[in-house]
Amino acid sequence: MAANPTAPTALWPAPHARGAVDATVHVPGSKSVTNRALVLAALASEPGWLRRPLRSRDTLLMAGALRAMGVGIEEGVGPDGSGEAWRVIPAGLRGPATVDVGNAGTVMRFLPPVATLAAGDIRFDGDPRSYERPLHGVIDALRALGARIDDDGRGALPLTVHGSGALDGGPVSIDASSSSQFVSALLLSGPRFNQGVEVRHTGATLPSLPHIRMTVDMLRAVGAQVDTPESGGEPNVWRVTPGALLGRDLTVEPDLSNAQPFLAAALVTGGKVLIPDWPSRTTQPGDRLREIFTEMGGSCELTEYGLEFIGSGRIHGIDVDLGDVGELTPGIAAVAALADSPSTLRGVAHLRLHETDRLAALTKEINELGGDVAETADGLHIRPRPLRGGTFHTYEDHRMATAGAIIGLAVDGVRIENVATTAKTLPDFPDLWTGMFESGGA
């Protein structure tokens, strides 16, 4: 084995559970909340604090990009000395600057609208896979709203936004069928557009609606006026009124989607896992794990300390539409491959355009361990089979890595290729995972 088991070229032996886990796992902050909060704080009219931010590749890329455009982000402790916090100091956005998006959907989609407000050119580039991820919804919408963008007609990276210091804004129609981030991207910067923004989704489907609700809630928390379909507006139309955004003191919730592998560990081993500080009310898609994993054989209780999840020792198959919570699909597929009956995961055709083609990747990797997974038009059909050890490839996708680790709990000899890719949203995953066993698992 390589000297560093988390190096990209190494194979990480996934821990095999010899008994039930019994652990408390402190999950780091939400990537989705951290990156939205950074954008809103950068566009505010006054400084703000971001407490317990996630420090991961995606969030550090977002912070670095905003710094490149002139925003001050000071890392330290909060004003009362209570843990890590970032002080965000808005400034006049400016170029020229180059932004590295890595392979972060939030960075590549949320920041071009911000760049239209900068005085100067902002160039966006990233990992090779980022060139394959769709950006046409944001690019076409910004052009319709008056922005100048050079992308050589690709509708994808790399691209340059020629910022003029302002954007007219107004009504725009987009097809966000491939990513709800197209809608969120326009809404986040909308208060700073001269006419605000009215976003009308014209596509047949809209994945990940909870993430749009998260965007709306966070906009309202910093003083923006937002009209939505849920608040009596037209279906598939969101309106943001122009106005100043307030600097806030925000504490970031734990990332509930990143809690998934740890809850799955309780389900797979028939054990118990406590996730402290699980919010009683949240827009995070990961909150639906309480319902899904309960249906698959567990039970849970939300207490003043957090979420306690207990596995029954049996895993049941599930027929479920994951259109609103697509990011949970890899972990659910991993658990379903270990169940006592077949599963059908529906509504997630858009996963073919994520960090990798997640449907193809899950099918290939589980089947190469002896599974029986078939792609459907919009998801996966999984027939449980006895699995064997082997290499589980991750395709530089953090959720593929954690899916492989879940399977490794029940299948001896699973080796994860490039487990370090989990640093995208879940820093120190290997230590958190092995620590779960040290604190009470086998």
mmCIF file of C-alpha atoms in Angstrom, residues 1-12:
data_model
loop_
_atom_site.group_PDB
_atom_site.id
_atom_site.type_symbol
_atom_site.label_atom_id
_atom_site.label_comp_id
_atom_site.label_asym_id
_atom_site.label_seq_id
_atom_site.Cartn_x
_atom_site.Cartn_y
_atom_site.Cartn_z
ATOM 1 C CA MET A 1 0.000 0.000 0.000
ATOM 2 C CA ALA A 2 1.133 3.564 -0.627
ATOM 3 C CA ALA A 3 2.550 5.439 2.341
ATOM 4 C CA ASN A 4 -0.455 7.738 2.456
ATOM 5 C CA PRO A 5 -3.700 5.725 2.343
ATOM 6 C CA THR A 6 -5.663 8.815 1.328
ATOM 7 C CA ALA A 7 -3.464 9.702 -1.658
ATOM 8 C CA PRO A 8 -5.368 9.690 -4.985
ATOM 9 C CA THR A 9 -3.377 6.705 -6.268
ATOM 10 C CA ALA A 10 -3.875 4.604 -3.117
ATOM 11 C CA LEU A 11 -6.438 1.921 -2.389
ATOM 12 C CA TRP A 12 -8.051 2.457 1.006
#
